[in-house]
Coordinates of C-alpha atoms in Angstrom, one line a residue:
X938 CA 0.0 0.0 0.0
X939 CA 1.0 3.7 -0.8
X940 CA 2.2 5.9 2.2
X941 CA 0.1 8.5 1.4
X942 CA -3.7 7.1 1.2
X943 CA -5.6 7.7 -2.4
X944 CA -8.5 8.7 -0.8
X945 CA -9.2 10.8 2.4
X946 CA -13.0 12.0 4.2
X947 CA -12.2 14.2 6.8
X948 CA -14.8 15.6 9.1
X949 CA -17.8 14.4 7.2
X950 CA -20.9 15.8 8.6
X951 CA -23.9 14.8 7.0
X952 CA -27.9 16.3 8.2
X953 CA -30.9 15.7 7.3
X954 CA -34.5 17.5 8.8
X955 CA -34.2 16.3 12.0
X956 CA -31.1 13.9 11.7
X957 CA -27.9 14.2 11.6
X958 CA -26.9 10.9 9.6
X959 CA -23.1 11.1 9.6
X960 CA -21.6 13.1 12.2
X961 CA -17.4 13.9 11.7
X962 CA -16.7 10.8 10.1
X963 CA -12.9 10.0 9.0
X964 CA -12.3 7.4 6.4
X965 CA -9.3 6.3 4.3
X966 CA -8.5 4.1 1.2
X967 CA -4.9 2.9 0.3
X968 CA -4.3 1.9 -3.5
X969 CA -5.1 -1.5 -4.4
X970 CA -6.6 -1.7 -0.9
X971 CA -10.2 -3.4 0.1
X972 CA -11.5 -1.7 2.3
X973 CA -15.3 -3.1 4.0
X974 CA -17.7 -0.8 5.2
X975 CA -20.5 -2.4 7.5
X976 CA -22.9 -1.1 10.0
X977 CA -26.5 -1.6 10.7
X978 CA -28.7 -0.7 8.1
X979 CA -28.7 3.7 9.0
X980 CA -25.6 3.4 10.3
X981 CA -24.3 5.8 7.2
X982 CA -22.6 3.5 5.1
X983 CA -25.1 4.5 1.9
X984 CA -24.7 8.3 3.1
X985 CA -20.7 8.0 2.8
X986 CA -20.8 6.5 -0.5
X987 CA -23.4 9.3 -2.2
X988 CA -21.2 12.5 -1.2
X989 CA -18.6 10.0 -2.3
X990 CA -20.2 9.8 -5.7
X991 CA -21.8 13.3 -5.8
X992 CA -25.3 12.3 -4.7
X993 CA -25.1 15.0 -1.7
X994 CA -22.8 17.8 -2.4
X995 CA -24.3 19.7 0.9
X996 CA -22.2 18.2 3.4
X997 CA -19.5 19.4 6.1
X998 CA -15.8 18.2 6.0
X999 CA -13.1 17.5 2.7
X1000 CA -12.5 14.6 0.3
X1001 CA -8.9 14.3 -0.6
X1002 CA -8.0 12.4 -4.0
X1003 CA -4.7 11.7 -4.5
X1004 CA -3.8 14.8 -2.1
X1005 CA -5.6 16.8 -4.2
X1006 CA -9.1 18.4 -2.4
X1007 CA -12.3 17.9 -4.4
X1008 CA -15.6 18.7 -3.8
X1009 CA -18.3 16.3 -6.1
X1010 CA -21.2 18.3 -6.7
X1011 CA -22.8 15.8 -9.0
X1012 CA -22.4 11.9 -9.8
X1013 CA -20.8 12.8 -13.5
X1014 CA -18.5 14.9 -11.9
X1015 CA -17.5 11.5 -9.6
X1016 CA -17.2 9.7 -12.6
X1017 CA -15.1 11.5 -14.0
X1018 CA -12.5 11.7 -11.7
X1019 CA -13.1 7.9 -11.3
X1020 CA -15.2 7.4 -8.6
X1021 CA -17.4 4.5 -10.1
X1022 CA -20.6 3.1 -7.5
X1023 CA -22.0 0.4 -8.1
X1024 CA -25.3 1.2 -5.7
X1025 CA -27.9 -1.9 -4.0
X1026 CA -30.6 -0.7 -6.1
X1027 CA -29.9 -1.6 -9.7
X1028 CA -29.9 1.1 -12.5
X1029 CA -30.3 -0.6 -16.1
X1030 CA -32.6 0.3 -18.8
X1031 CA -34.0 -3.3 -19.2
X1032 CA -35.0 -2.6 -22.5
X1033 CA -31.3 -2.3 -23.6
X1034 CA -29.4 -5.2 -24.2
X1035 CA -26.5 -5.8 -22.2
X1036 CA -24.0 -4.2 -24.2
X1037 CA -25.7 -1.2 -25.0
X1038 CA -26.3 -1.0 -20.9
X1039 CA -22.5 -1.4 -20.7
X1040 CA -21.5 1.1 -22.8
X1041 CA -24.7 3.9 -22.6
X1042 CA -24.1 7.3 -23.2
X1043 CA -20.3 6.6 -23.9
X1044 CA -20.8 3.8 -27.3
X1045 CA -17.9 3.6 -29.5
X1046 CA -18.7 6.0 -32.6
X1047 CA -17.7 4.7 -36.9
X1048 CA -17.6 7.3 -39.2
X1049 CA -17.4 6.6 -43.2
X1050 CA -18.9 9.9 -44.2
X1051 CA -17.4 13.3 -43.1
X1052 CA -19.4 15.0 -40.8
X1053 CA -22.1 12.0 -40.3
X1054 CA -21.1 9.2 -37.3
X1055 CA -23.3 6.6 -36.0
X1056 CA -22.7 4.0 -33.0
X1057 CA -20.0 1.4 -34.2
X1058 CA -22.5 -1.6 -32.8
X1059 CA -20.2 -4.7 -34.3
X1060 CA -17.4 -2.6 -32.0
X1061 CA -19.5 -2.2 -29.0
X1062 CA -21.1 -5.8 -29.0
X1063 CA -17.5 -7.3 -29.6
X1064 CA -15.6 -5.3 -26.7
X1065 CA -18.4 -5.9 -24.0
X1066 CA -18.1 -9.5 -24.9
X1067 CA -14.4 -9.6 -24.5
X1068 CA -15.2 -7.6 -21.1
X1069 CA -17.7 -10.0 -19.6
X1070 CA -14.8 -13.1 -20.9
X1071 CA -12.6 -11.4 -19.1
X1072 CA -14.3 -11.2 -15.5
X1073 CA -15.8 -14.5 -16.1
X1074 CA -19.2 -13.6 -16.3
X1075 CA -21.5 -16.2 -18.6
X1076 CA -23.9 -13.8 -20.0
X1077 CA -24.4 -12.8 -23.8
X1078 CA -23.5 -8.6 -24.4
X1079 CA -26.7 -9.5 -27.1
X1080 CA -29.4 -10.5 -24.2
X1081 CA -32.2 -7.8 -23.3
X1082 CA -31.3 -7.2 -19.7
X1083 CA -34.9 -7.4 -18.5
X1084 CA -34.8 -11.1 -19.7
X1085 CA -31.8 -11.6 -17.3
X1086 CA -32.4 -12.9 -13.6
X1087 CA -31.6 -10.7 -11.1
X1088 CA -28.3 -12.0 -10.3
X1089 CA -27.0 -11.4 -13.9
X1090 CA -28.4 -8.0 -13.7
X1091 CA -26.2 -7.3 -10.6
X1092 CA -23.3 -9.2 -12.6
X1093 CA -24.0 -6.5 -15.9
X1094 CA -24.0 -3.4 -13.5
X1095 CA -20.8 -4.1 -12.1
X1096 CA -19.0 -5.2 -15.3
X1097 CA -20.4 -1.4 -16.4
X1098 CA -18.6 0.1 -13.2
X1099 CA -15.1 -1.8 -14.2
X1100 CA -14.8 -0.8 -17.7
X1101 CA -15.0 3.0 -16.6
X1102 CA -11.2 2.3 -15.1
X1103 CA -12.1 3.7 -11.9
X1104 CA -10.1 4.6 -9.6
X1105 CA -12.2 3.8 -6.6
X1106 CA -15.0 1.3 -7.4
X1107 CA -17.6 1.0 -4.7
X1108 CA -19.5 -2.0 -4.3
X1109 CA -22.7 -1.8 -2.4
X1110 CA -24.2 -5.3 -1.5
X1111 CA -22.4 -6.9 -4.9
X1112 CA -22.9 -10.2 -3.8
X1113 CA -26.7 -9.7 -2.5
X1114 CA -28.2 -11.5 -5.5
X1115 CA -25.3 -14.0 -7.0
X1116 CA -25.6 -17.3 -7.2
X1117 CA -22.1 -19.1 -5.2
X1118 CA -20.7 -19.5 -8.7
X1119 CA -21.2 -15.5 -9.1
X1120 CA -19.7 -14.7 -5.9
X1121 CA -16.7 -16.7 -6.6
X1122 CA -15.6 -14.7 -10.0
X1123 CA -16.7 -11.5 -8.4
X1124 CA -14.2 -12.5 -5.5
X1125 CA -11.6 -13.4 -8.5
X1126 CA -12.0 -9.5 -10.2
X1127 CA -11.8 -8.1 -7.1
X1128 CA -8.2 -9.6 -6.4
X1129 CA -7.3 -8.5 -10.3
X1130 CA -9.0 -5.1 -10.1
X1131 CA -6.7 -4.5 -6.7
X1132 CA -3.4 -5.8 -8.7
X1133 CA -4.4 -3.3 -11.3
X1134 CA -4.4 -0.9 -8.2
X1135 CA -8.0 -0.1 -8.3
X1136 CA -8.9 0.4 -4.6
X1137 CA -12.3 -1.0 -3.7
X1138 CA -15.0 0.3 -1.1
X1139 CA -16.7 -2.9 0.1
X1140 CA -20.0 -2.5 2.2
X1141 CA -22.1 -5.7 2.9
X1142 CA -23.8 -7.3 5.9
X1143 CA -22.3 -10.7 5.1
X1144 CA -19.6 -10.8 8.3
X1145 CA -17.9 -14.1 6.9
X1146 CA -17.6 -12.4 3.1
X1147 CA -15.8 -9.0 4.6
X1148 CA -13.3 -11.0 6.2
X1149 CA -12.3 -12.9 3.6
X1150 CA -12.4 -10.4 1.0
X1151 CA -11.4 -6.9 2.5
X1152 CA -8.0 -5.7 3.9
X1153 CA -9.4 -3.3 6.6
X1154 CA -12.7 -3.0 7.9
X1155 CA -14.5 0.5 9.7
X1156 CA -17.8 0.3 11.5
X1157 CA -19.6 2.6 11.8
X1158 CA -22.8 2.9 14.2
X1159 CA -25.7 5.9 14.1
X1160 CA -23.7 7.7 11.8
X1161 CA -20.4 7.8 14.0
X1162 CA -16.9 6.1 13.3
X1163 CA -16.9 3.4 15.7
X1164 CA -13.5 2.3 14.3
X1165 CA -11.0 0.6 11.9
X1166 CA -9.2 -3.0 12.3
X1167 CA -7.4 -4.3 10.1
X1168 CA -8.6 -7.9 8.7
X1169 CA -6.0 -10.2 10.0
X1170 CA -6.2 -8.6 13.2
X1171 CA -9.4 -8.5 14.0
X1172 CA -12.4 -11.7 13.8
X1173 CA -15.5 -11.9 13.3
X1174 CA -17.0 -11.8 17.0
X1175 CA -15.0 -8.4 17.3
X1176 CA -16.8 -7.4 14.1
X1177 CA -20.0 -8.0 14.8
X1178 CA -19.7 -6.5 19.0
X1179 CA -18.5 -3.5 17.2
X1180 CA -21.3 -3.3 14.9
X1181 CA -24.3 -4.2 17.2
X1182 CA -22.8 -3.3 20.6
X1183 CA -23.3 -6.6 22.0
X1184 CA -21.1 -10.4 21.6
X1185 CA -21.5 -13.0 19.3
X1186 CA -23.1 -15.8 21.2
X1187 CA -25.1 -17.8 18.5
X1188 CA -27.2 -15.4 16.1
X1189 CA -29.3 -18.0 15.1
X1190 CA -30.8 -19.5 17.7
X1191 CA -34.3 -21.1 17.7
X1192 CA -36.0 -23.6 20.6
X1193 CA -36.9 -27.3 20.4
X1194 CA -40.4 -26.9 18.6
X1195 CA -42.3 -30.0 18.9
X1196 CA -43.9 -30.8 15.4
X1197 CA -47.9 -32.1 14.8
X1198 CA -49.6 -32.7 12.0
X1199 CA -48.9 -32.6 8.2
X1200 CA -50.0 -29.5 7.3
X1201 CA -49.1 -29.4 3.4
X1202 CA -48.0 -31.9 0.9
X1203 CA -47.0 -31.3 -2.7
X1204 CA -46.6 -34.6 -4.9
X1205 CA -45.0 -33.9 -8.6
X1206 CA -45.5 -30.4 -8.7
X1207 CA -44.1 -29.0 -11.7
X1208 CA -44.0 -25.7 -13.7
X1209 CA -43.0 -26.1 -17.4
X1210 CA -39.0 -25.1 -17.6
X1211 CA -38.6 -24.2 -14.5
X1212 CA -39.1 -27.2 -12.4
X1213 CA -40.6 -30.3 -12.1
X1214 CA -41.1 -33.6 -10.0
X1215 CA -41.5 -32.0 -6.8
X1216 CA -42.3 -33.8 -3.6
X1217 CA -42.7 -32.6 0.3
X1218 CA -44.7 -32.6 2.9
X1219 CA -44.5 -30.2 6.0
X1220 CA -45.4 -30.7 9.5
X1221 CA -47.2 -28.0 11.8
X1222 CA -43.9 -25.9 13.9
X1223 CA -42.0 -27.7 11.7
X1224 CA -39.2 -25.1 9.8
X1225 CA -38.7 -26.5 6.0
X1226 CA -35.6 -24.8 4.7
X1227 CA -34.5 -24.8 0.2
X1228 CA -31.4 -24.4 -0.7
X1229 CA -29.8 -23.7 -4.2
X1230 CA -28.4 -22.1 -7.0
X1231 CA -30.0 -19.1 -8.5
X1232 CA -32.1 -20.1 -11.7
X1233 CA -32.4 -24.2 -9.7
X1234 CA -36.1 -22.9 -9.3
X1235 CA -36.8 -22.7 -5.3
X1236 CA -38.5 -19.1 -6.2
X1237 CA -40.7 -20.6 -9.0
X1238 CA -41.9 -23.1 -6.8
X1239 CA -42.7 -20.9 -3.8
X1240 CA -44.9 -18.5 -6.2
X1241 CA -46.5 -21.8 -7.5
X1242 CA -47.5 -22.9 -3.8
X1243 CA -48.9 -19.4 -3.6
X1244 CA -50.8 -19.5 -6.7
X1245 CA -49.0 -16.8 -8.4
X1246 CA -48.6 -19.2 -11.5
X1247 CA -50.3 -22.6 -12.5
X1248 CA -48.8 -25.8 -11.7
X1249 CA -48.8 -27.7 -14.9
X1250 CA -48.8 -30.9 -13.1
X1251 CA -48.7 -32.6 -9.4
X1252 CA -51.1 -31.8 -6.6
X1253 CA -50.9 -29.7 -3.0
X1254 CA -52.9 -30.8 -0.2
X1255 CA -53.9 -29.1 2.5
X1256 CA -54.0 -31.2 5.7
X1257 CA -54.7 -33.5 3.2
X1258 CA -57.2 -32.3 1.2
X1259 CA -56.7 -31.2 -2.7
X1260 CA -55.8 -27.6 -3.0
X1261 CA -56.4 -25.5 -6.4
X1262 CA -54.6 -22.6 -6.4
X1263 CA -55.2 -20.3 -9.3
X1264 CA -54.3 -17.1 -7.4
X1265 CA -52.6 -16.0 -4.7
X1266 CA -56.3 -14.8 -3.1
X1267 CA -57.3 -18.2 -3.2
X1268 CA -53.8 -19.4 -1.4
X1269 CA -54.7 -16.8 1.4
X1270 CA -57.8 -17.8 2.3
X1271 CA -56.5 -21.2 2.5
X1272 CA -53.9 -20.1 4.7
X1273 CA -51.1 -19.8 2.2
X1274 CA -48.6 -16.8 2.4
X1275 CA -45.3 -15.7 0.7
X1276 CA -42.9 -13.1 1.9
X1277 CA -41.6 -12.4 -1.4
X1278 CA -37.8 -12.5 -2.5
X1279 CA -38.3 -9.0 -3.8
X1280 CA -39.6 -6.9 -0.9
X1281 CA -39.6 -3.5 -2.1
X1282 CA -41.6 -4.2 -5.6
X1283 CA -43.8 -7.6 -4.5
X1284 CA -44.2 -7.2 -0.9
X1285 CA -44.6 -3.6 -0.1
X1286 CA -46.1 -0.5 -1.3
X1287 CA -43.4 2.1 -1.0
X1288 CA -44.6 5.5 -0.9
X1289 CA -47.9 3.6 1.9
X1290 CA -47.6 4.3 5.1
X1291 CA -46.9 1.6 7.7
X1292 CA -50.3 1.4 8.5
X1293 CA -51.8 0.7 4.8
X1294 CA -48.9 -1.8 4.0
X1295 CA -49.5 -3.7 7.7
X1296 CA -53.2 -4.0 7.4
X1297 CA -53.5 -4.5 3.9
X1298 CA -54.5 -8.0 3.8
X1299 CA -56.5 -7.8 6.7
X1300 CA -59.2 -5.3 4.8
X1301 CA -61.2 -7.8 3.2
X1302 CA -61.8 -9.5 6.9
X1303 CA -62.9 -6.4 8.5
X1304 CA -65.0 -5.0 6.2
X1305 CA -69.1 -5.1 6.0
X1306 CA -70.6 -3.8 2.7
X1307 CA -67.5 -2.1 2.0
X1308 CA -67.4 -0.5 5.3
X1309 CA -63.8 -0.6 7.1
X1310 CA -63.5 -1.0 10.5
X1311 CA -61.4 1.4 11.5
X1312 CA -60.9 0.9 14.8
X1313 CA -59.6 -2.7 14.4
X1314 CA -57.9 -2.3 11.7
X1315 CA -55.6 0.5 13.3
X1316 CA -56.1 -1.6 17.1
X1317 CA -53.9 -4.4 15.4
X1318 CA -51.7 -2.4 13.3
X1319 CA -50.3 -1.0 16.5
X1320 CA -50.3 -4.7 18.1
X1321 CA -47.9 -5.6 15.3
X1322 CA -45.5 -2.9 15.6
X1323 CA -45.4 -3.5 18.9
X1324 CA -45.5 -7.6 18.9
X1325 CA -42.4 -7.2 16.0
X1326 CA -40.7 -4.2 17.1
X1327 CA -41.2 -2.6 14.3
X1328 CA -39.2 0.8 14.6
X1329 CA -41.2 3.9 13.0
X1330 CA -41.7 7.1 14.5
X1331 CA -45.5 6.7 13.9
X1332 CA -48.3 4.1 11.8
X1333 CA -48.4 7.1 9.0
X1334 CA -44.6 6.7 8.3
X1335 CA -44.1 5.7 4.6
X1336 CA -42.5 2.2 5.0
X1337 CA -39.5 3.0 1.8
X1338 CA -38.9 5.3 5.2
X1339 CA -37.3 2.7 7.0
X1340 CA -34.7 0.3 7.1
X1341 CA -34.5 -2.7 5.2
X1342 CA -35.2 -5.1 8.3
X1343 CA -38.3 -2.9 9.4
X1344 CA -39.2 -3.0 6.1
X1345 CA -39.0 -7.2 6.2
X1346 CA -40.9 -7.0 9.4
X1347 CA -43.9 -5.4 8.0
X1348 CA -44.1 -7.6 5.0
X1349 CA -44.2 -10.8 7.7
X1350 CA -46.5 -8.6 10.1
X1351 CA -49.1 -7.8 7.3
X1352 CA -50.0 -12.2 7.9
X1353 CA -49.5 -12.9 11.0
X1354 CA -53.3 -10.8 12.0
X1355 CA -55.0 -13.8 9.5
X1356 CA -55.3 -17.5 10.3
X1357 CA -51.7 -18.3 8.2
X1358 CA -51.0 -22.1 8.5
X1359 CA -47.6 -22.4 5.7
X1360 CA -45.7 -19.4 5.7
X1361 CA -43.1 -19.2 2.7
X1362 CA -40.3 -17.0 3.2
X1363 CA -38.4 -16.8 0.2
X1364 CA -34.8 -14.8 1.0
X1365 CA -36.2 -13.4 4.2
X1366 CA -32.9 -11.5 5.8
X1367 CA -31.3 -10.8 2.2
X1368 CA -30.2 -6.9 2.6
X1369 CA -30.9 -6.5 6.3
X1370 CA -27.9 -6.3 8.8
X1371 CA -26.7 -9.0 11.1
X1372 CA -29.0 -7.0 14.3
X1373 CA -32.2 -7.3 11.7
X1374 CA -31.3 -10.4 10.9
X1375 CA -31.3 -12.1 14.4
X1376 CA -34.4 -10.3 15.2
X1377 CA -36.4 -12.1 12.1
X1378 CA -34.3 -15.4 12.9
X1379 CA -36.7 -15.6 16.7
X1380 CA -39.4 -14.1 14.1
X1381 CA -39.2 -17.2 11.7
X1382 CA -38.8 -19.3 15.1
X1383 CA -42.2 -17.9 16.6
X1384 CA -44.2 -18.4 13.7
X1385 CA -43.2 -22.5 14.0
X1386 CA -43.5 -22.6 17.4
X1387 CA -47.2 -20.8 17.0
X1388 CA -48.2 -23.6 14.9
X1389 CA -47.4 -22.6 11.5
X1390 CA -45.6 -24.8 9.4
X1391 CA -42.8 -22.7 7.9
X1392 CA -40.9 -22.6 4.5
X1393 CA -37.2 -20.6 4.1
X1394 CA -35.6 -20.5 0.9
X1395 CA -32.3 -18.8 1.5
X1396 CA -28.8 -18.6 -0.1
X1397 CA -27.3 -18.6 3.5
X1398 CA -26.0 -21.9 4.4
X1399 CA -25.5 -21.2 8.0
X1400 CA -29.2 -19.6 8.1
X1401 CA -30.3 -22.9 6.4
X1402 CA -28.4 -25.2 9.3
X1403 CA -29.5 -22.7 12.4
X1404 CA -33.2 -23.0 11.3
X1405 CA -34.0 -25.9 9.7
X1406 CA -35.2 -28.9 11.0
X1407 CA -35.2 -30.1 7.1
X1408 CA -33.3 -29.0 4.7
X1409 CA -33.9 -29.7 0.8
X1410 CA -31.5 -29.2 -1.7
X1411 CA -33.1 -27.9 -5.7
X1412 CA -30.9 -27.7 -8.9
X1413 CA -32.1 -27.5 -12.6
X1414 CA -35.4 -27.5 -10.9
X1415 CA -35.3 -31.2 -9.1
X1416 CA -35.3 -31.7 -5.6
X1417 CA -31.7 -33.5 -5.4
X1418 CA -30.6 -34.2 -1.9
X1419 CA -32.4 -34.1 1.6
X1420 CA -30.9 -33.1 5.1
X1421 CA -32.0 -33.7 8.7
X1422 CA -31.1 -31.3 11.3
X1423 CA -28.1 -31.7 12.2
X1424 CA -26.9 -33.9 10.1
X1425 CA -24.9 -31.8 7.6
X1426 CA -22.0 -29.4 7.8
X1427 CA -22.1 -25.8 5.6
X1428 CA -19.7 -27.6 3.4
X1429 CA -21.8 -30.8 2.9
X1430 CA -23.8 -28.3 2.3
X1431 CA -22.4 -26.1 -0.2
X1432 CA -20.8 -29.5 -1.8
X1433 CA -24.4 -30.6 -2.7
X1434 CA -25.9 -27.2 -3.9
X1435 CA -22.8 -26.8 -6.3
X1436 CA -22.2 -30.4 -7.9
X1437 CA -23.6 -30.5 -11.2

């Protein structure tokens, strides 16, 4: 590393009405360094990074690049002193393909007639192949982005960020929607991209991932520096005391649940392309955790269960009687419920208050000729926030408001006021910080121990373990192995998910 760092924020003040969200925060990045950011979600990770890359030019304190001191009042201005950031919330135009994403607004130009140029597209479909070669990614520059799954979205947003030769490439939650296989050659660039001396601004909630990927980490905690360690002298009980104020004894944690009755079966389900010979059956209190690769088709299957798509063969029973699900009304009413993988489009209603989002599948049942019961409605909404310790300053506080575990919270909560027997919870701590996540971990555990029999599809292998009582394993859309609890290690685990 360089003696003089290539990027200094000194002083960084940060306020917003009524908040101060970072307050005289010092950070530093060395060339060719890694250097992890973590916190609890509004700690002031995301705030950093945006002054960083010219979101929020009203701020207090100095950036100093390469001793030089700049002041980024927009995100071209960033980018143009190489600041590339790559944020959590995807920004492609999905009607591009994935070329034209990677090169827009900057697509190589052919000229064969003086004065008249046009977009060199044999150039620009050519080089972002050779690009996405390079960093190993397996995805055609030709494909329409919005026909890509999420995971190679992420993949085409970050090959973008690399081939602007940043300087300082931040990475906000890269690895939130890869597949193991994706992670791995995103870990593999990284270590080129720091031998090129590209210094990298890592932030993630994934403790295990920052150690073995970053060179230094800094916490920080209600927008304060709690401090910097370096990686090899520093573990990952240290990490997480200094994130969440408290020691690692075991975040996942769950009590013996006695199990009763079956409560759903599915025998040869299958979905046209996606997946097929599908057989289960879960027990009331009884945790069923899915493991897999992205695209092995554990999400299709949840939204089938649901009745957001038609089966096109097999049968669910429902304490073993036939089930038809044509729509997800029908799969509520029976007692069927999905926390979606994708919260903040399928599970919420954004610019809703807390209120209308908790209590919105509770209408139908407290309504008489159309009439809402007000009083009810708003009687249990309170009992939920409470009951789940949902933090809002009020029930009219727009839920995009708050943090991405309160957010997960009122997606469960809006079920838990109807007579739910299978709760599916497909991703349920993915972008929520390791505080949030042991709070919906006893969540998850409540909802068994109530009665419910409970589904958890999750790319977490130690989630999987800590929670499961059985685990199955999906790839190419087959159910391929089967674990009891407590009978398999995370790399048993990760060994069966990967094989081909």
């Amino acid at each position: 590393m360089s003696e003089q760092p290539l990027l200094v924020m000194d002083g960084i003040t940060k306020e917003f009405p009524g908040v101060r969200a970072l307050d005289h925060i010092h950070f530093e990045l060395e060339k060719g360094e890694v250097h992890a950011l973590v916190g609890e979600n509004g700690a002031g990770k995301t705030t950093l990074m945006l002054i960083l890359g010219g979101v929020h030019p009203d701020y207090q304190g100095e950036i100093h690049l390469n001793g030089e001191p700049v002041r980024f009042s927009s995100p071209g201005e960033a980018i143009a002193r190489g600041i590339g950031v790559i944020y959590q919330e995807l920004d492609l135009a999905l009607d591009f393909s994935v070329a034209e994403n990677i090169f827009l607004g900057m697509e190589p130009m052919a000229s064969k007639i003086p004065g008249i140029k046009w977009i060199d597209r044999r150039r620009m479909f050519k080089e972002a192949g050779e690009l996405l070669d390079e960093l190993g990614f397996e995805i055609s520059p030709t494909a329409m982005v919005g026909s890509l799954s999420i995971g190679e979205q992420q993949l085409v947003q970050i090959a973008k960020a690399i081939r602007l030769s940043a300087k300082v490439v931040v990475m906000d939650e890269p690895t939130a929607r890869l597949a193991h296989h994706e992670t791995e050659a995103l870990f593999a660039n990284i270590e080129k991209l720091k031998q090129r001396g590209v210094s990298i601004i890592y932030i993630s909630h994934h403790m295990e991932e920052i150690l073995r990927v970053a060179d230094r980490v800094t916490v920080l905690r209600d927008g304060k520096k709690v401090g910097t360690v370096d990686r090899g002298g520093t573990s990952l009980n240290e990490i997480i005391h200094m994130v969440v104020g408290k020691e690692l004894s075991d975040f996942i944690t769950r009590p013996e649940i006695s199990m009763g009755e079956e409560v759903l079966r599915v025998e040869g389900l299958a979905r046209e392309g996606l997946f097929e010979g599908v057989d289960f059956s879960l027990r009331k209190g009884e945790i069923l955790g899915i493991g897999g690769l992205v695209g092995s088709g554990r999400t299709e299957l949840a939204q089938c269960i649901f009745g957001a798509h038609k089966a096109s063969a097999g049968k669910v029973y429902l304490k073993g009687k036939p089930l038809k699900l044509n729509s997800p009304k029908q799969a509520i009413k029976n007692g069927i419920v999905l926390v979606p993988e994708e919260r903040k489009t399928e599970g919420l209603v954004l610019n809703q208050s807390v209120l209308a989002n908790l209590s919105i599948a509770l209408t139908q049942f407290i309504s008489k000729l159309g009439v809402i019961n007000l009083r009810e409605r708003n009687n249990t909404a309170r009992r939920m926030v409470k009951d789940m310790n949902i933090k809002t300053p009020s029930l009219l506080q727009e839920v995009g408001n708050l943090s991405g575990g309160n957010q997960q919270k009122v997606v469960i909560g809006k079920w838990l006021s109807l007579k739910t027997r299978v709760f599916i919870l497909d991703q349920p701590t993915r972008g929520i910080d390791v505080g949030a996540k042991q709070e919906i971990y006893h969540l998850v555990a409540a909802l068994a121990q109530a009665g419910s029999g409970v589904i958890v599809i999750s790319d977490e292998l130690p989630e999987l373990i800590g929670l499961a009582d059985r685990i199955l394993v999906m790839s190419r859309g087959r159910v391929t192995a089967s674990f009891e609890r407590g009978a398999v290690t995370q790399q048993e685990l990760l060994a069966s998910i990967v094989q081909d």
